[in-house]
mmCIF file of C-alpha atoms in Angstrom:
data_model
loop_
_atom_site.group_PDB
_atom_site.id
_atom_site.type_symbol
_atom_site.label_atom_id
_atom_site.label_comp_id
_atom_site.label_asym_id
_atom_site.label_seq_id
_atom_site.Cartn_x
_atom_site.Cartn_y
_atom_site.Cartn_z
ATOM 1 C CA MET A 1 -1.571 107.117 -122.915
ATOM 2 C CA ALA A 2 2.573 106.403 -122.404
ATOM 3 C CA GLU A 3 3.617 108.867 -119.203
ATOM 4 C CA LYS A 4 6.439 111.437 -120.075
ATOM 5 C CA THR A 5 9.677 112.018 -118.060
ATOM 6 C CA THR A 6 9.959 114.584 -116.099
ATOM 7 C CA GLY A 7 13.291 116.383 -116.109
ATOM 8 C CA LYS A 8 16.711 114.217 -117.751
ATOM 9 C CA HIS A 9 16.742 111.049 -116.462
ATOM 10 C CA ALA A 10 13.475 109.505 -116.363
ATOM 11 C CA ALA A 11 13.436 106.961 -113.542
ATOM 12 C CA LYS A 12 14.020 103.920 -113.440
ATOM 13 C CA PRO A 13 11.522 101.051 -113.165
ATOM 14 C CA VAL A 14 11.598 98.362 -109.835
ATOM 15 C CA SER A 15 12.828 95.100 -111.156
ATOM 16 C CA THR A 16 11.773 92.341 -108.969
ATOM 17 C CA ALA A 17 14.294 90.119 -110.644
ATOM 18 C CA ASP A 18 18.172 89.782 -111.835
ATOM 19 C CA SER A 19 19.849 89.466 -114.733
ATOM 20 C CA THR A 20 19.428 85.928 -113.279
ATOM 21 C CA GLY A 21 15.574 85.718 -113.319
ATOM 22 C CA ALA A 22 16.119 85.235 -109.178
ATOM 23 C CA PHE A 23 14.454 88.025 -107.329
ATOM 24 C CA ASP A 24 16.141 90.134 -104.423
ATOM 25 C CA ALA A 25 15.082 89.963 -100.944
ATOM 26 C CA PRO A 26 13.560 92.664 -99.755
ATOM 27 C CA ALA A 27 15.252 95.204 -97.711
ATOM 28 C CA SER A 28 13.059 94.149 -94.175
ATOM 29 C CA GLU A 29 13.892 90.167 -94.564
ATOM 30 C CA THR A 30 16.858 91.148 -94.908
ATOM 31 C CA SER A 31 17.778 93.076 -90.987
ATOM 32 C CA LEU A 32 15.327 90.014 -89.661
ATOM 33 C CA ASP A 33 17.830 87.351 -90.816
ATOM 34 C CA ALA A 34 21.305 89.051 -89.612
ATOM 35 C CA GLU A 35 19.159 90.273 -85.982
ATOM 36 C CA VAL A 36 19.114 86.500 -85.532
ATOM 37 C CA SER A 37 22.382 85.356 -86.805
ATOM 38 C CA HIS A 38 23.504 87.821 -84.892
ATOM 39 C CA ARG A 39 21.756 86.578 -81.095
ATOM 40 C CA LYS A 40 22.363 83.402 -82.241
ATOM 41 C CA ARG A 41 25.938 84.145 -81.607
ATOM 42 C CA ILE A 42 25.411 85.907 -78.902
ATOM 43 C CA LYS A 43 23.709 83.065 -76.998
ATOM 44 C CA GLY A 44 26.414 80.990 -78.659
ATOM 45 C CA HIS A 45 28.969 83.494 -76.842
ATOM 46 C CA LYS A 46 26.644 83.225 -72.864
ATOM 47 C CA GLN A 47 27.274 79.530 -73.245
ATOM 48 C CA ARG A 48 30.452 79.413 -74.254
ATOM 49 C CA SER A 49 31.217 81.606 -71.714
ATOM 50 C CA ARG A 50 28.634 80.251 -68.435
ATOM 51 C CA ARG A 51 31.389 76.482 -69.362
ATOM 52 C CA THR A 52 33.925 78.618 -68.615
ATOM 53 C CA ARG A 53 33.459 79.915 -65.424
ATOM 54 C CA ILE A 54 31.226 76.185 -64.897
ATOM 55 C CA VAL A 55 34.857 75.209 -65.395
ATOM 56 C CA LEU A 56 37.027 78.025 -63.795
ATOM 57 C CA ILE A 57 34.631 77.770 -60.437
ATOM 58 C CA PHE A 58 35.518 74.222 -60.358
ATOM 59 C CA ILE A 59 38.677 74.149 -60.900
ATOM 60 C CA ILE A 60 39.348 76.821 -57.648
ATOM 61 C CA LEU A 61 36.740 74.660 -55.537
ATOM 62 C CA LEU A 62 39.535 72.425 -55.876
ATOM 63 C CA LEU A 63 42.459 73.718 -55.313
ATOM 64 C CA LEU A 64 41.156 75.213 -52.320
ATOM 65 C CA ALA A 65 40.306 71.764 -51.011
ATOM 66 C CA GLY A 66 43.897 70.793 -51.544
ATOM 67 C CA LEU A 67 44.823 73.853 -49.907
ATOM 68 C CA GLY A 68 43.144 72.886 -47.255
ATOM 69 C CA PHE A 69 44.493 69.221 -46.620
ATOM 70 C CA LEU A 70 47.852 70.282 -47.463
ATOM 71 C CA GLY A 71 46.955 73.119 -44.857
ATOM 72 C CA TYR A 72 45.797 69.810 -41.966
ATOM 73 C CA THR A 73 48.240 67.945 -42.985
ATOM 74 C CA ALA A 74 51.547 70.502 -41.979
ATOM 75 C CA TRP A 75 49.026 71.348 -38.638
ATOM 76 C CA ASN A 76 49.764 67.576 -37.667
ATOM 77 C CA ILE A 77 52.801 67.334 -39.175
ATOM 78 C CA VAL A 78 53.237 70.307 -37.183
ATOM 79 C CA MET A 79 51.405 68.962 -34.037
ATOM 80 C CA GLU A 80 53.362 65.858 -33.700
ATOM 81 C CA ALA A 81 56.421 67.930 -33.381
ATOM 82 C CA ASN A 82 55.522 69.945 -30.821
ATOM 83 C CA GLN A 83 54.390 66.547 -28.448
ATOM 84 C CA GLU A 84 57.570 64.825 -29.688
ATOM 85 C CA ALA A 85 59.904 67.710 -28.749
ATOM 86 C CA SER A 86 57.769 68.016 -25.016
ATOM 87 C CA GLN A 87 58.536 64.591 -24.838
ATOM 88 C CA THR A 88 62.540 64.834 -25.616
ATOM 89 C CA ALA A 89 62.378 67.555 -23.106
ATOM 90 C CA ALA A 90 60.938 65.889 -20.203
ATOM 91 C CA SER A 91 63.616 64.236 -20.539
ATOM 92 C CA HIS A 92 66.562 65.806 -21.671
ATOM 93 C CA GLY A 93 65.620 69.117 -19.616
ATOM 94 C CA GLU A 94 65.190 71.658 -23.097
ATOM 95 C CA SER A 95 62.009 72.132 -22.548
ATOM 96 C CA SER A 96 61.070 76.114 -21.166
ATOM 97 C CA THR A 97 58.891 75.217 -19.473
ATOM 98 C CA ILE A 98 61.357 74.189 -16.148
ATOM 99 C CA GLU A 99 61.768 76.371 -14.363
ATOM 100 C CA GLY A 100 64.303 76.247 -10.763
ATOM 101 C CA ASP A 101 67.485 75.013 -10.829
ATOM 102 C CA THR A 102 70.010 75.934 -13.905
ATOM 103 C CA LYS A 103 71.701 72.368 -15.378
ATOM 104 C CA SER A 104 74.900 75.932 -14.238
ATOM 105 C CA ASP A 105 73.431 75.663 -10.322
ATOM 106 C CA ALA A 106 71.553 72.479 -9.319
ATOM 107 C CA GLY A 107 74.274 70.496 -8.359
ATOM 108 C CA THR A 108 75.797 72.482 -6.002
ATOM 109 C CA THR A 109 74.060 71.653 -2.643
ATOM 110 C CA ASP A 110 73.594 74.936 -1.775
ATOM 111 C CA LYS A 111 70.588 74.665 -3.697
ATOM 112 C CA VAL A 112 68.940 72.472 -2.445
ATOM 113 C CA LYS A 113 66.795 73.111 1.108
ATOM 114 C CA PRO A 114 64.965 70.552 1.445
ATOM 115 C CA GLN A 115 61.306 71.591 3.136
ATOM 116 C CA VAL A 116 61.832 69.004 5.440
ATOM 117 C CA SER A 117 63.583 67.139 8.663
ATOM 118 C CA ILE A 118 64.896 64.263 6.937
ATOM 119 C CA PRO A 119 65.975 61.888 9.327
ATOM 120 C CA ASN A 120 69.284 59.399 9.499
ATOM 121 C CA LEU A 121 67.835 56.494 8.667
ATOM 122 C CA ALA A 122 71.598 54.530 9.419
ATOM 123 C CA ASN A 123 70.332 55.366 12.410
ATOM 124 C CA LEU A 124 67.516 53.421 12.793
ATOM 125 C CA VAL A 125 68.235 50.060 11.346
ATOM 126 C CA GLY A 126 68.688 47.583 14.735
ATOM 127 C CA LEU A 127 65.926 49.403 17.172
ATOM 128 C CA THR A 128 62.356 48.413 17.669
ATOM 129 C CA THR A 129 59.281 49.071 16.369
ATOM 130 C CA ASP A 130 58.705 52.581 19.202
ATOM 131 C CA GLU A 131 63.171 53.189 19.268
ATOM 132 C CA ALA A 132 62.402 53.634 16.054
ATOM 133 C CA ILE A 133 59.195 56.232 16.732
ATOM 134 C CA SER A 134 61.008 57.508 19.919
ATOM 135 C CA TYR A 135 64.310 58.361 17.416
ATOM 136 C CA LEU A 136 61.877 60.141 14.203
ATOM 137 C CA GLY A 137 60.030 62.634 16.878
ATOM 138 C CA SER A 138 56.847 64.333 17.399
ATOM 139 C CA GLY A 139 54.399 63.561 14.809
ATOM 140 C CA ALA A 140 55.695 60.085 13.528
ATOM 141 C CA GLU A 141 52.400 57.250 13.627
ATOM 142 C CA VAL A 142 52.881 54.410 12.752
ATOM 143 C CA SER A 143 49.778 54.279 9.943
ATOM 144 C CA SER A 144 49.555 49.489 8.976
ATOM 145 C CA THR A 145 51.538 47.281 10.237
ATOM 146 C CA THR A 146 51.863 43.517 8.016
ATOM 147 C CA ASP A 147 53.146 39.726 9.540
ATOM 148 C CA ILE A 148 56.637 38.766 7.485
ATOM 149 C CA THR A 149 55.375 35.490 7.489
ATOM 150 C CA GLU A 150 57.186 31.526 5.934
ATOM 151 C CA GLU A 151 56.793 28.442 5.183
ATOM 152 C CA VAL A 152 59.133 26.364 9.129
ATOM 153 C CA GLU A 153 59.663 23.417 8.964
ATOM 154 C CA LYS A 154 59.323 21.440 12.364
ATOM 155 C CA THR A 155 59.718 18.493 14.249
ATOM 156 C CA ARG A 156 57.499 16.844 17.703
ATOM 157 C CA GLU A 157 57.121 13.434 19.170
ATOM 158 C CA VAL A 158 54.252 11.658 18.432
ATOM 159 C CA GLU A 159 52.288 8.174 20.669
ATOM 160 C CA VAL A 160 52.193 5.405 17.612
ATOM 161 C CA GLU A 161 50.662 2.086 17.936
ATOM 162 C CA VAL A 162 52.413 -0.891 17.449
ATOM 163 C CA LYS A 163 51.145 -3.906 16.642
ATOM 164 C CA SER A 164 53.170 -7.320 16.535
ATOM 165 C CA ASP A 165 53.131 -10.035 14.214
ATOM 166 C CA ASP A 166 51.514 -12.590 16.540
ATOM 167 C CA PRO A 167 48.311 -12.066 16.469
ATOM 168 C CA LYS A 168 47.541 -12.989 20.154
ATOM 169 C CA ALA A 169 49.162 -10.632 21.528
ATOM 170 C CA GLU A 170 48.154 -6.761 22.421
ATOM 171 C CA PRO A 171 48.702 -3.437 20.286
ATOM 172 C CA THR A 172 51.429 -1.256 21.443
ATOM 173 C CA THR A 173 52.772 2.202 21.578
ATOM 174 C CA GLU A 174 55.704 3.769 20.948
ATOM 175 C CA VAL A 175 57.108 7.487 20.532
ATOM 176 C CA GLN A 176 58.900 8.479 17.057
ATOM 177 C CA THR A 177 59.413 11.640 15.385
ATOM 178 C CA GLU A 178 57.292 13.440 13.001
ATOM 179 C CA THR A 179 58.908 16.084 10.342
ATOM 180 C CA TYR A 180 56.332 18.791 9.920
ATOM 181 C CA THR A 181 55.677 22.451 8.179
ATOM 182 C CA GLU A 182 54.496 25.677 9.712
ATOM 183 C CA GLU A 183 54.262 28.982 8.981
ATOM 184 C CA GLU A 184 55.055 31.232 11.681
ATOM 185 C CA VAL A 185 55.455 35.376 11.869
ATOM 186 C CA VAL A 186 59.368 36.003 11.261
ATOM 187 C CA GLY A 187 59.320 40.205 11.188
ATOM 188 C CA HIS A 188 56.904 43.074 10.005
ATOM 189 C CA HIS A 189 56.276 45.443 7.859
ATOM 190 C CA VAL A 190 55.957 49.056 9.182
ATOM 191 C CA THR A 191 54.955 52.111 7.848
ATOM 192 C CA ILE A 192 55.141 55.113 9.861
ATOM 193 C CA SER A 193 54.369 57.844 8.292
ATOM 194 C CA MET A 194 55.632 61.851 9.152
ATOM 195 C CA LYS A 195 52.432 64.281 10.201
ATOM 196 C CA ASN A 196 54.504 66.764 11.077
ATOM 197 C CA ASP A 197 55.249 66.732 8.158
ATOM 198 C CA LYS A 198 53.950 69.597 5.694
ATOM 199 C CA THR A 199 52.562 67.509 2.071
ATOM 200 C CA ASP A 200 54.512 68.785 -1.140
ATOM 201 C CA SER A 201 52.459 70.300 -3.626
ATOM 202 C CA GLN A 202 50.112 66.941 -4.784
ATOM 203 C CA GLY A 203 49.816 65.282 -1.715
ATOM 204 C CA ASN A 204 52.646 63.709 -0.779
ATOM 205 C CA ARG A 205 54.017 62.680 3.254
ATOM 206 C CA PRO A 206 57.074 62.289 4.024
ATOM 207 C CA SER A 207 57.104 57.827 5.380
ATOM 208 C CA VAL A 208 59.278 55.138 7.120
ATOM 209 C CA TYR A 209 59.236 52.001 6.027
ATOM 210 C CA LEU A 210 60.568 49.329 8.914
ATOM 211 C CA THR A 211 60.965 45.574 8.043
ATOM 212 C CA THR A 212 62.332 43.994 11.590
ATOM 213 C CA ASP A 213 63.118 40.015 12.681
ATOM 214 C CA LYS A 214 61.590 38.202 14.474
ATOM 215 C CA ASP A 215 63.692 39.131 17.344
ATOM 216 C CA GLU A 216 61.620 42.530 16.599
ATOM 217 C CA LYS A 217 65.509 44.390 15.198
ATOM 218 C CA THR A 218 64.759 46.634 12.365
ATOM 219 C CA THR A 219 67.225 45.317 9.820
ATOM 220 C CA ILE A 220 65.606 47.557 6.601
ATOM 221 C CA VAL A 221 64.536 51.117 6.281
ATOM 222 C CA GLY A 222 62.987 52.797 3.803
ATOM 223 C CA TYR A 223 62.469 56.163 3.333
ATOM 224 C CA SER A 224 60.484 58.028 0.870
ATOM 225 C CA ILE A 225 60.642 61.000 -0.379
ATOM 226 C CA SER A 226 59.167 63.714 -3.445
ATOM 227 C CA MET A 227 61.469 65.635 -4.834
ATOM 228 C CA GLU A 228 60.033 68.588 -4.370
ATOM 229 C CA SER A 229 59.941 68.420 -0.297
ATOM 230 C CA LEU A 230 63.288 67.465 -0.912
ATOM 231 C CA GLY A 231 63.982 71.095 -2.301
ATOM 232 C CA TYR A 232 65.264 70.432 -5.717
ATOM 233 C CA GLY A 233 63.589 72.943 -8.392
ATOM 234 C CA ASP A 234 61.628 71.489 -11.551
ATOM 235 C CA MET A 235 64.514 69.512 -13.830
ATOM 236 C CA SER A 236 65.076 66.808 -16.094
ATOM 237 C CA PHE A 237 64.960 63.238 -14.788
ATOM 238 C CA SER A 238 68.910 63.276 -16.253
ATOM 239 C CA ASP A 239 68.961 66.240 -14.561
ATOM 240 C CA ALA A 240 68.221 65.463 -11.246
ATOM 241 C CA VAL A 241 70.720 62.758 -11.494
ATOM 242 C CA ASP A 242 73.582 63.918 -13.652
ATOM 243 C CA VAL A 243 74.045 67.201 -12.723
ATOM 244 C CA ALA A 244 72.516 68.026 -9.464
ATOM 245 C CA LYS A 245 74.141 64.340 -8.129
ATOM 246 C CA ILE A 246 70.435 63.458 -6.237
ATOM 247 C CA VAL A 247 71.140 59.773 -5.167
ATOM 248 C CA GLN A 248 74.481 61.446 -3.867
ATOM 249 C CA ASN A 249 72.863 63.699 -1.761
ATOM 250 C CA THR A 250 69.702 62.454 -0.134
ATOM 251 C CA LEU A 251 72.704 59.778 0.906
ATOM 252 C CA SER A 252 74.271 62.131 2.980
ATOM 253 C CA ASN A 253 71.281 63.489 3.584
ATOM 254 C CA VAL A 254 69.845 59.790 5.698
ATOM 255 C CA GLY A 255 73.234 59.070 6.639
ATOM 256 C CA VAL A 256 75.018 57.284 4.631
ATOM 257 C CA THR A 257 78.765 57.510 2.389
ATOM 258 C CA PRO A 258 78.638 55.529 -0.661
ATOM 259 C CA ALA A 259 81.106 53.599 -1.547
ATOM 260 C CA ASP A 260 81.350 54.818 -4.784
ATOM 261 C CA GLY A 261 80.696 57.755 -5.234
ATOM 262 C CA ASN A 262 81.028 57.775 -9.076
ATOM 263 C CA ILE A 263 76.943 57.159 -9.760
ATOM 264 C CA ALA A 264 75.083 57.657 -13.211
ATOM 265 C CA LEU A 265 72.818 57.140 -14.728
ATOM 266 C CA PRO A 266 73.249 53.384 -17.762
ATOM 267 C CA GLU A 267 73.803 54.642 -20.958
ATOM 268 C CA ASP A 268 70.838 52.372 -22.536
ATOM 269 C CA GLU A 269 68.473 54.769 -22.117
ATOM 270 C CA SER A 270 65.863 51.974 -22.164
ATOM 271 C CA GLU A 271 66.916 50.592 -18.731
ATOM 272 C CA TYR A 272 64.937 54.002 -16.896
ATOM 273 C CA ARG A 273 62.228 55.196 -19.908
ATOM 274 C CA THR A 274 59.284 52.922 -20.880
ATOM 275 C CA PHE A 275 56.889 54.466 -23.027
ATOM 276 C CA GLY A 276 53.016 54.143 -23.841
ATOM 277 C CA GLU A 277 51.430 52.403 -26.464
ATOM 278 C CA ASP A 278 52.042 54.909 -29.424
ATOM 279 C CA GLY A 279 55.541 54.349 -28.740
ATOM 280 C CA THR A 280 57.279 57.464 -28.180
ATOM 281 C CA THR A 281 55.190 59.270 -26.280
ATOM 282 C CA VAL A 282 57.375 58.842 -22.493
ATOM 283 C CA ALA A 283 54.957 57.199 -19.320
ATOM 284 C CA GLU A 284 57.533 56.782 -16.854
ATOM 285 C CA GLU A 285 61.025 57.528 -16.260
ATOM 286 C CA SER A 286 61.840 54.775 -13.073
ATOM 287 C CA TYR A 287 65.703 53.458 -12.278
ATOM 288 C CA THR A 288 67.624 52.029 -8.992
ATOM 289 C CA PHE A 289 70.618 52.813 -8.041
ATOM 290 C CA LYS A 290 72.455 49.662 -5.797
ATOM 291 C CA GLY A 291 75.756 49.820 -3.785
ATOM 292 C CA ASP A 292 77.349 49.374 -0.937
ATOM 293 C CA GLY A 293 78.625 51.715 1.838
ATOM 294 C CA THR A 294 78.837 53.267 5.653
ATOM 295 C CA THR A 295 76.916 55.059 8.321
ATOM 296 C CA GLY A 296 77.937 57.613 9.998
ATOM 297 C CA GLU A 297 79.978 55.613 12.583
ATOM 298 C CA GLY A 298 82.235 53.145 10.221
ATOM 299 C CA THR A 299 79.009 50.583 9.932
ATOM 300 C CA ALA A 300 79.367 48.431 6.292
ATOM 301 C CA ILE A 301 75.624 48.700 5.869
ATOM 302 C CA THR A 302 74.650 48.183 1.511
ATOM 303 C CA TRP A 303 71.455 51.402 0.444
ATOM 304 C CA SER A 304 69.332 51.544 -2.988
ATOM 305 C CA LEU A 305 67.247 54.381 -4.115
ATOM 306 C CA ARG A 306 64.536 54.149 -6.275
ATOM 307 C CA LEU A 307 64.436 58.224 -8.975
ATOM 308 C CA THR A 308 60.788 58.020 -10.727
ATOM 309 C CA TYR A 309 58.998 60.196 -12.979
ATOM 310 C CA ASP A 310 55.372 59.183 -13.187
ATOM 311 C CA TYR A 311 54.592 61.649 -16.791
ATOM 312 C CA SER A 312 51.132 59.799 -16.503
ATOM 313 C CA ALA A 313 49.261 63.416 -16.185
ATOM 314 C CA TYR A 314 51.562 65.886 -17.981
ATOM 315 C CA ASN A 315 51.079 63.790 -20.799
ATOM 316 C CA VAL A 316 46.858 64.444 -21.026
ATOM 317 C CA SER A 317 47.598 68.395 -19.066
ATOM 318 C CA LYS A 318 51.487 69.469 -20.825
ATOM 319 C CA ASN A 319 51.797 70.419 -17.471
ATOM 320 C CA TRP A 320 55.147 70.035 -15.645
ATOM 321 C CA ASP A 321 53.843 71.066 -12.154
ATOM 322 C CA ASP A 322 52.220 67.321 -13.420
ATOM 323 C CA VAL A 323 54.926 65.589 -13.286
ATOM 324 C CA ILE A 324 55.331 62.884 -9.943
ATOM 325 C CA LYS A 325 58.729 63.021 -8.736
ATOM 326 C CA LEU A 326 59.253 60.932 -6.232
ATOM 327 C CA VAL A 327 62.389 59.543 -4.318
ATOM 328 C CA TYR A 328 62.510 56.030 -2.512
ATOM 329 C CA VAL A 329 66.324 55.099 -0.354
ATOM 330 C CA THR A 330 66.197 51.945 1.436
ATOM 331 C CA VAL A 331 69.321 50.703 4.380
ATOM 332 C CA GLU A 332 70.312 47.757 4.864
ATOM 333 C CA ALA A 333 71.876 46.393 8.454
ATOM 334 C CA THR A 334 75.426 43.358 5.898
ATOM 335 C CA GLU A 335 75.509 40.505 7.985
#
């Protein structure tokens, strides 16, 4: 018996196929597929985001490495520039570590006050060693003596046996002159230490050097002293010569008047400057000045003065006090 409908419309039977005969998926199946598809999209998005983050991190690391390399390179350039500037300053008096006399007052003699009593070297020429020690006064002591020798040609008479042309005759002797060479002492190098003179901050003590002839008379007098003991403040090599006039002042101190007072360094710096193995670091500045002159009594002499700045220790410590600055002056009698 057929069912009766209640109400205005009868409920439609649920169809499992559309007009084409295909079946519709149940509602629960459709939701599951959508969720799976959604999850796949999320997973793909996460994978793409992860790859993007990895690429970005790699790029950032590359940038940081590049910046680090650039910083290291810049630091090296600055350090090399500072080293070169320091060497240039040491050579031209522009370093901020240089203290004492400045360019404005380095050349005035009232600023130069020797820390020791400087001997008049000209007065030692012609004296014997004992006379020189007496002249130098208390504290002057001989620390070493070296012989000066040379090969001298000499002659002597010797008896020589002479054979006769007659085989029956007895040989005879006669006196002949023979020439020979012999090493002979012709003078001495004498080093005199000035014991009463205090050493400088680097332990250098002034010393006098005598060269005597075979008659024990002094022909050459030398004197070594540091710039500190001479009373000069810290200054560059070129300033010491060109501004402070250390050559002229030192010659005056030892009793010598140079014939030509116009004393200066050569224009070519390679004549007095040497470099280390790197070719840029100044290792030493040294130059020997020479000329004629007269003593206070008007006696003609020749003189030389070598000024030396040794930067070996300074190049390690970068402390200007470690520069060894020495003066060696000689006075020689003119024959």
